[in-house]
PDB file of C-alpha atoms in Angstrom:
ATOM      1  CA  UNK A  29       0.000   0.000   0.000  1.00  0.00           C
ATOM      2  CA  UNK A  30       1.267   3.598   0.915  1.00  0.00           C
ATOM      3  CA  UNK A  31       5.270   3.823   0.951  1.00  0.00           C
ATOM      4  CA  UNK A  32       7.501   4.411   4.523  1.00  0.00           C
ATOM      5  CA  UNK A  33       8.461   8.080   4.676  1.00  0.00           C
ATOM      6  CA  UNK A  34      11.124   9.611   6.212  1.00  0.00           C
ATOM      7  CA  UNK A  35       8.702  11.413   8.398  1.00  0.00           C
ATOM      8  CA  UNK A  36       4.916  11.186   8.708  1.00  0.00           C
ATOM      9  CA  UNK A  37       3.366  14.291   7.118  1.00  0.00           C
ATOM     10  CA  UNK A  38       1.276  16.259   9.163  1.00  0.00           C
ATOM     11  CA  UNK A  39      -2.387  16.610   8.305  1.00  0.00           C
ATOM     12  CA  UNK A  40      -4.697  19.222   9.466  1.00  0.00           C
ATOM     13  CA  UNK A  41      -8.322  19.172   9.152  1.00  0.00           C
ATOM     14  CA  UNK A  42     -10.891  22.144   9.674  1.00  0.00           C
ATOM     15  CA  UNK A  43     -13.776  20.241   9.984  1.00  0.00           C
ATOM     16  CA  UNK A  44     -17.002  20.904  12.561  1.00  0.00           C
ATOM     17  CA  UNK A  45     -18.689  17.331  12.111  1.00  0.00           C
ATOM     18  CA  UNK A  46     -16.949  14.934  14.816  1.00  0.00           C
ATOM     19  CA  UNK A  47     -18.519  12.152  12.466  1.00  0.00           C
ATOM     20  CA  UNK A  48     -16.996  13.636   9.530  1.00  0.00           C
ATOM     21  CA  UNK A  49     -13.340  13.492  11.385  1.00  0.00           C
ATOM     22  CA  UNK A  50     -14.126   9.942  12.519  1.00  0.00           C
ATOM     23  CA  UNK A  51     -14.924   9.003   9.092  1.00  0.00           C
ATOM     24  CA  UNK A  52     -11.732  10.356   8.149  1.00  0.00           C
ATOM     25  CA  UNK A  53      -8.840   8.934  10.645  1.00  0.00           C
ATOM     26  CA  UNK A  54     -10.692   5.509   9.716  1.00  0.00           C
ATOM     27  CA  UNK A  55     -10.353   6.113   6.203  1.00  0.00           C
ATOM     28  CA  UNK A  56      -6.299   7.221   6.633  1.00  0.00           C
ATOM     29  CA  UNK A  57      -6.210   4.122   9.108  1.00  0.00           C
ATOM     30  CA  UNK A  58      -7.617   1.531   6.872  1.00  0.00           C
ATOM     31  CA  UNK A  59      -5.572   2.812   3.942  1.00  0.00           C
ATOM     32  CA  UNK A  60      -2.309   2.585   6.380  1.00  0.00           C
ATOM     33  CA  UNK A  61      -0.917   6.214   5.552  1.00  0.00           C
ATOM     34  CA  UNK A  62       1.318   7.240   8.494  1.00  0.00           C
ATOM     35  CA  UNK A  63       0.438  10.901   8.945  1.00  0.00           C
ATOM     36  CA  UNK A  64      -0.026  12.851  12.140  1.00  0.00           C
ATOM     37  CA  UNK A  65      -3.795  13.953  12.278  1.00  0.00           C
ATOM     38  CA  UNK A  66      -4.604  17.320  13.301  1.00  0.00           C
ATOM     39  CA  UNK A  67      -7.744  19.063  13.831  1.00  0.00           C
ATOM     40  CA  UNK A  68      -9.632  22.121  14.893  1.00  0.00           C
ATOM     41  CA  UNK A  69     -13.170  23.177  14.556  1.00  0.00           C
ATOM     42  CA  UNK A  70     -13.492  26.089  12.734  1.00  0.00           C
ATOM     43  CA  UNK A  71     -11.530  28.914  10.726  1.00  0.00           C
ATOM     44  CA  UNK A  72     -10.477  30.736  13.580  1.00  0.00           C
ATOM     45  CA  UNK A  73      -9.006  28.397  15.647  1.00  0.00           C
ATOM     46  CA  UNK A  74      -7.425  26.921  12.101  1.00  0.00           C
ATOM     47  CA  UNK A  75      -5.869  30.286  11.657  1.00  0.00           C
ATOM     48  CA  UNK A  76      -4.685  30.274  15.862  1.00  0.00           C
ATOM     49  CA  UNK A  77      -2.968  27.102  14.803  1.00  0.00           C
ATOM     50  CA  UNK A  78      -1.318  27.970  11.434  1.00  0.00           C
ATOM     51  CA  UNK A  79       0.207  31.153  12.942  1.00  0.00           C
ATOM     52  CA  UNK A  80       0.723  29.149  16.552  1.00  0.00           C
ATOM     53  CA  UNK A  81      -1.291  31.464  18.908  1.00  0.00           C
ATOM     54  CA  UNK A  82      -3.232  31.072  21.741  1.00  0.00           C
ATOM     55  CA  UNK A  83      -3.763  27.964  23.251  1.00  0.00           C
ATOM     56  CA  UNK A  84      -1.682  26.500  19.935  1.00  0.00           C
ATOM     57  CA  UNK A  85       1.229  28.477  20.606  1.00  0.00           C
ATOM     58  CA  UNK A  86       3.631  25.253  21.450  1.00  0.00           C
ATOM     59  CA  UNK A  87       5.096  24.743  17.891  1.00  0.00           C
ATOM     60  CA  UNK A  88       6.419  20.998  18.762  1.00  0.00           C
ATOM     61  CA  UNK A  89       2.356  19.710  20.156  1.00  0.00           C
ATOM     62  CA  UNK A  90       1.117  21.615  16.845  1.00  0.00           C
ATOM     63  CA  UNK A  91       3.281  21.730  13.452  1.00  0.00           C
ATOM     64  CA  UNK A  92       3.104  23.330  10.538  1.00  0.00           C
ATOM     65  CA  UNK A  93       0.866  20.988   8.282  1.00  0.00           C
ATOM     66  CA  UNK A  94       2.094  19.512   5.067  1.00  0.00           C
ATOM     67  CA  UNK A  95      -1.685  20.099   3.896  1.00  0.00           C
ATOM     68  CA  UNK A  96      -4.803  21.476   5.268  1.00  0.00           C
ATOM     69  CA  UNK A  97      -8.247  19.699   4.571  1.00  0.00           C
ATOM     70  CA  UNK A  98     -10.803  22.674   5.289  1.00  0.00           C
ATOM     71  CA  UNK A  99     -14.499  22.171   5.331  1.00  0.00           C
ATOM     72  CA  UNK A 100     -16.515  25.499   3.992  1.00  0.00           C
ATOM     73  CA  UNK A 101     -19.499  25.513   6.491  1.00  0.00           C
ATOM     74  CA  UNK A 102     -17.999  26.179   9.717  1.00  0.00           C
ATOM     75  CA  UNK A 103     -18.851  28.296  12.552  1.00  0.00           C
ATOM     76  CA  UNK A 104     -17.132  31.474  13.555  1.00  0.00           C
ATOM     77  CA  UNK A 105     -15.175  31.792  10.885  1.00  0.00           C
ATOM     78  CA  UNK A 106     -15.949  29.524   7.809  1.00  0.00           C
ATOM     79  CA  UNK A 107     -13.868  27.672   5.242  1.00  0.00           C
ATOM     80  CA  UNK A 108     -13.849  31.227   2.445  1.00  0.00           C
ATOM     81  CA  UNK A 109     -12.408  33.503   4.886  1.00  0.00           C
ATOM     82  CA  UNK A 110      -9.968  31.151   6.473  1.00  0.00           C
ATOM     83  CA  UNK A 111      -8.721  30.416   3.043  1.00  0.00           C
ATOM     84  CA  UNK A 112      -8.762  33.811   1.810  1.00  0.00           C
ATOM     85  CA  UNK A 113      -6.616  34.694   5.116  1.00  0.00           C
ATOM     86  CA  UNK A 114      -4.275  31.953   4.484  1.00  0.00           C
ATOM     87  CA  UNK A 115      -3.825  32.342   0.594  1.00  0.00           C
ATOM     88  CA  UNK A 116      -3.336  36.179   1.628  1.00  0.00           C
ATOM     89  CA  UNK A 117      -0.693  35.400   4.396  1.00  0.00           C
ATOM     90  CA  UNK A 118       2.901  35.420   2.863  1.00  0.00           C
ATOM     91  CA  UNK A 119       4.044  33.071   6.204  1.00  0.00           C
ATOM     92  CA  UNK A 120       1.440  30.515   5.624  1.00  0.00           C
ATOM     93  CA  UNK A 121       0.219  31.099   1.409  1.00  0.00           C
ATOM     94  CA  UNK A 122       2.842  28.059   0.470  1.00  0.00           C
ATOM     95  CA  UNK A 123       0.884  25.614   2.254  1.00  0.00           C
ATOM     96  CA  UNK A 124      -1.561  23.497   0.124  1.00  0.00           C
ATOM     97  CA  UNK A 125      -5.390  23.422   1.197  1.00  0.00           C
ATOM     98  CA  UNK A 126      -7.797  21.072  -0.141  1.00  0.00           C
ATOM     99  CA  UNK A 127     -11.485  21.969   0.055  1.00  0.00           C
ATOM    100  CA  UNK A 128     -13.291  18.572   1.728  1.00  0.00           C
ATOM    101  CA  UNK A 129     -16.947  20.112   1.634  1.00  0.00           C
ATOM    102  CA  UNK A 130     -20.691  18.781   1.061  1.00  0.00           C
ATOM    103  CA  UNK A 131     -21.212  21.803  -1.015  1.00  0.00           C
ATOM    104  CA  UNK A 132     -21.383  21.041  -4.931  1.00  0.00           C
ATOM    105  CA  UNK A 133     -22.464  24.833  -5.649  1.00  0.00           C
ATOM    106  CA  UNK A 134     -20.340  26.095  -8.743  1.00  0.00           C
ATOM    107  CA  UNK A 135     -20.124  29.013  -6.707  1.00  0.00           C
ATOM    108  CA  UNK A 136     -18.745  28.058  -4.016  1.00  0.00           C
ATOM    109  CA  UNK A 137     -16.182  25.762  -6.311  1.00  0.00           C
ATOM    110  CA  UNK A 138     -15.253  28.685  -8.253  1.00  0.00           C
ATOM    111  CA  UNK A 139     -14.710  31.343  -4.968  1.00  0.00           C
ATOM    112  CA  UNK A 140     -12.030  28.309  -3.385  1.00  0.00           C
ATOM    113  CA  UNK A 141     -10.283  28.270  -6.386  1.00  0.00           C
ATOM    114  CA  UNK A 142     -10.409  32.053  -7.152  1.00  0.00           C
ATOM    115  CA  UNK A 143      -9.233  32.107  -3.282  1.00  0.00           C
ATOM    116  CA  UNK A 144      -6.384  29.719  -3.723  1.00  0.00           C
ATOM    117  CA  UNK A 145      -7.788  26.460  -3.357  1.00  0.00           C
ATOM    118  CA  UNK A 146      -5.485  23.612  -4.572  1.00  0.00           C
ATOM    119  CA  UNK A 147      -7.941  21.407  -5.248  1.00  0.00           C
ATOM    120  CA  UNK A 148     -11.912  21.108  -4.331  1.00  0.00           C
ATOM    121  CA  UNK A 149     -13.291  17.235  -2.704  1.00  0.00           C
ATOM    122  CA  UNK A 150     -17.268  17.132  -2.149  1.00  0.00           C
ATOM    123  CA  UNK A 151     -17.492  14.953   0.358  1.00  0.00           C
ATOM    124  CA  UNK A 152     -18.814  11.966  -0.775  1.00  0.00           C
ATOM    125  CA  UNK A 153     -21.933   9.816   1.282  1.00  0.00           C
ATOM    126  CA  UNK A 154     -20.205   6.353   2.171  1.00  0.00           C
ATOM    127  CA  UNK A 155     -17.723   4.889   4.174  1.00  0.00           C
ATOM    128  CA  UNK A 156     -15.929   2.753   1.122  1.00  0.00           C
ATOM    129  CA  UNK A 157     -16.298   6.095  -0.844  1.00  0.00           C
ATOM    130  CA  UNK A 158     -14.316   7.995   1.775  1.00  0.00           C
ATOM    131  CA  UNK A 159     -11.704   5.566   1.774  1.00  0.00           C
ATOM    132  CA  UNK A 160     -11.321   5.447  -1.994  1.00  0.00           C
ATOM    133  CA  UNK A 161     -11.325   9.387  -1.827  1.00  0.00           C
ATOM    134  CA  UNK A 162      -8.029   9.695   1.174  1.00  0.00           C
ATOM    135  CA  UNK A 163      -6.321   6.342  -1.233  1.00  0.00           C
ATOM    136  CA  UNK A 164      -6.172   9.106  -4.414  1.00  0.00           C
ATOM    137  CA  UNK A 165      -5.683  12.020  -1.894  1.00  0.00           C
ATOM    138  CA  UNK A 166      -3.030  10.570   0.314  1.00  0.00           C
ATOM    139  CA  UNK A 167      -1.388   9.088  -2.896  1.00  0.00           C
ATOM    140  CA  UNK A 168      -1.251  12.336  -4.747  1.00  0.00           C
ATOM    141  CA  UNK A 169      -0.400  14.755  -2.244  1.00  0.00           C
ATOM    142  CA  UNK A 170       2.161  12.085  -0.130  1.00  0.00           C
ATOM    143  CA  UNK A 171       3.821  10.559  -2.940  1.00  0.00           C
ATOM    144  CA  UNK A 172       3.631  12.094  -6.021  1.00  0.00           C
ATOM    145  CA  UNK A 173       3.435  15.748  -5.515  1.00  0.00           C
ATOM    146  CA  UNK A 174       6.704  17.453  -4.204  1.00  0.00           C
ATOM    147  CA  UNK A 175       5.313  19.860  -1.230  1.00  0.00           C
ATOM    148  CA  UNK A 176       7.371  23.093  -0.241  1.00  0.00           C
ATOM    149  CA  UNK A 177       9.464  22.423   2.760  1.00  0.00           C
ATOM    150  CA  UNK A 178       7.809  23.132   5.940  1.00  0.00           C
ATOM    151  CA  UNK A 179       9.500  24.977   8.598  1.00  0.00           C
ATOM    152  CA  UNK A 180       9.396  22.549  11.281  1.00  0.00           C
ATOM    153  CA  UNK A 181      10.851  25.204  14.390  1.00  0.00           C
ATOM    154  CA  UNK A 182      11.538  23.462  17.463  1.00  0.00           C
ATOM    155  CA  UNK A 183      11.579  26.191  19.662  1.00  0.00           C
TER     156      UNK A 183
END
């Protein structure tokens, strides 16, 4: 299945569903990709952990991620603004964000991408679906695509 890395890659997910991020560690887990699995539950607290404030301020509990899965409909702040924050942030606009979503409005496709989006994932409706969806996703983003270095600071 997936390959041994030199280091797991570190996955964060903006997601407000608890069933949704069940759905997804089984899906990572019964596809065997070794990734550290991060998550917060909404766009503000995604943004607290990208820039390591607040109650994420300890940089070695909470990473940089080597991609962010972010969910659109979110309270506080939703998926648009976070990503239009992060896309506009020249510390954090390197880091790839795929849109994991139930929305299949060409609207709201066309704002992520016009916002930055790297790619757009409607969430699909069944367990063997899901894990067919993090197979290509893991796949493609772990092992074929060559992400920008993270800074990883220990301090």
């Amino acid at each position: 299945m997936a390959k041994k890395n030199k280091r797991a890659f570190t996955l964060l997910i903006a997601e407000d569903d608890p069933d949704d991020l069940i759905l997804i560690r089984e899906a990572l887990d019964e596809n065997r990709f070794e990734c550290v699995f991060k998550s917060v539950n909404d766009g503000e607290e995604l943004l607290h952990y990208l820039r390591n404030t607040g109650r994420y301020a300890d940089k070695k509990l909470f990473p940089k991620p080597d991609i962010i899965l972010l969910d659109l409909n979110m309270p506080r702040k939703d998926g648009r603004e976070a990503l239009a924050e992060i896309k506009g942030d020249p510390e954090l606009k390197f880091l790839p964000v795929v849109v994991l979503t139930t929305s299949n409005s060409a609207e709201d496709i066309i704002r992520s991408y016009t916002l930055g989006a790297n790619s757009y994932i409607i969430k699909p409706s069944t367990f063997n679906a899901v894990i067919k969806i993090f197979r290509s996703l893991c796949a493609y983003w772990f092992q074929t695509a060559k992400l920008p270095p993270v800074q990883r600071d220990n301090g």
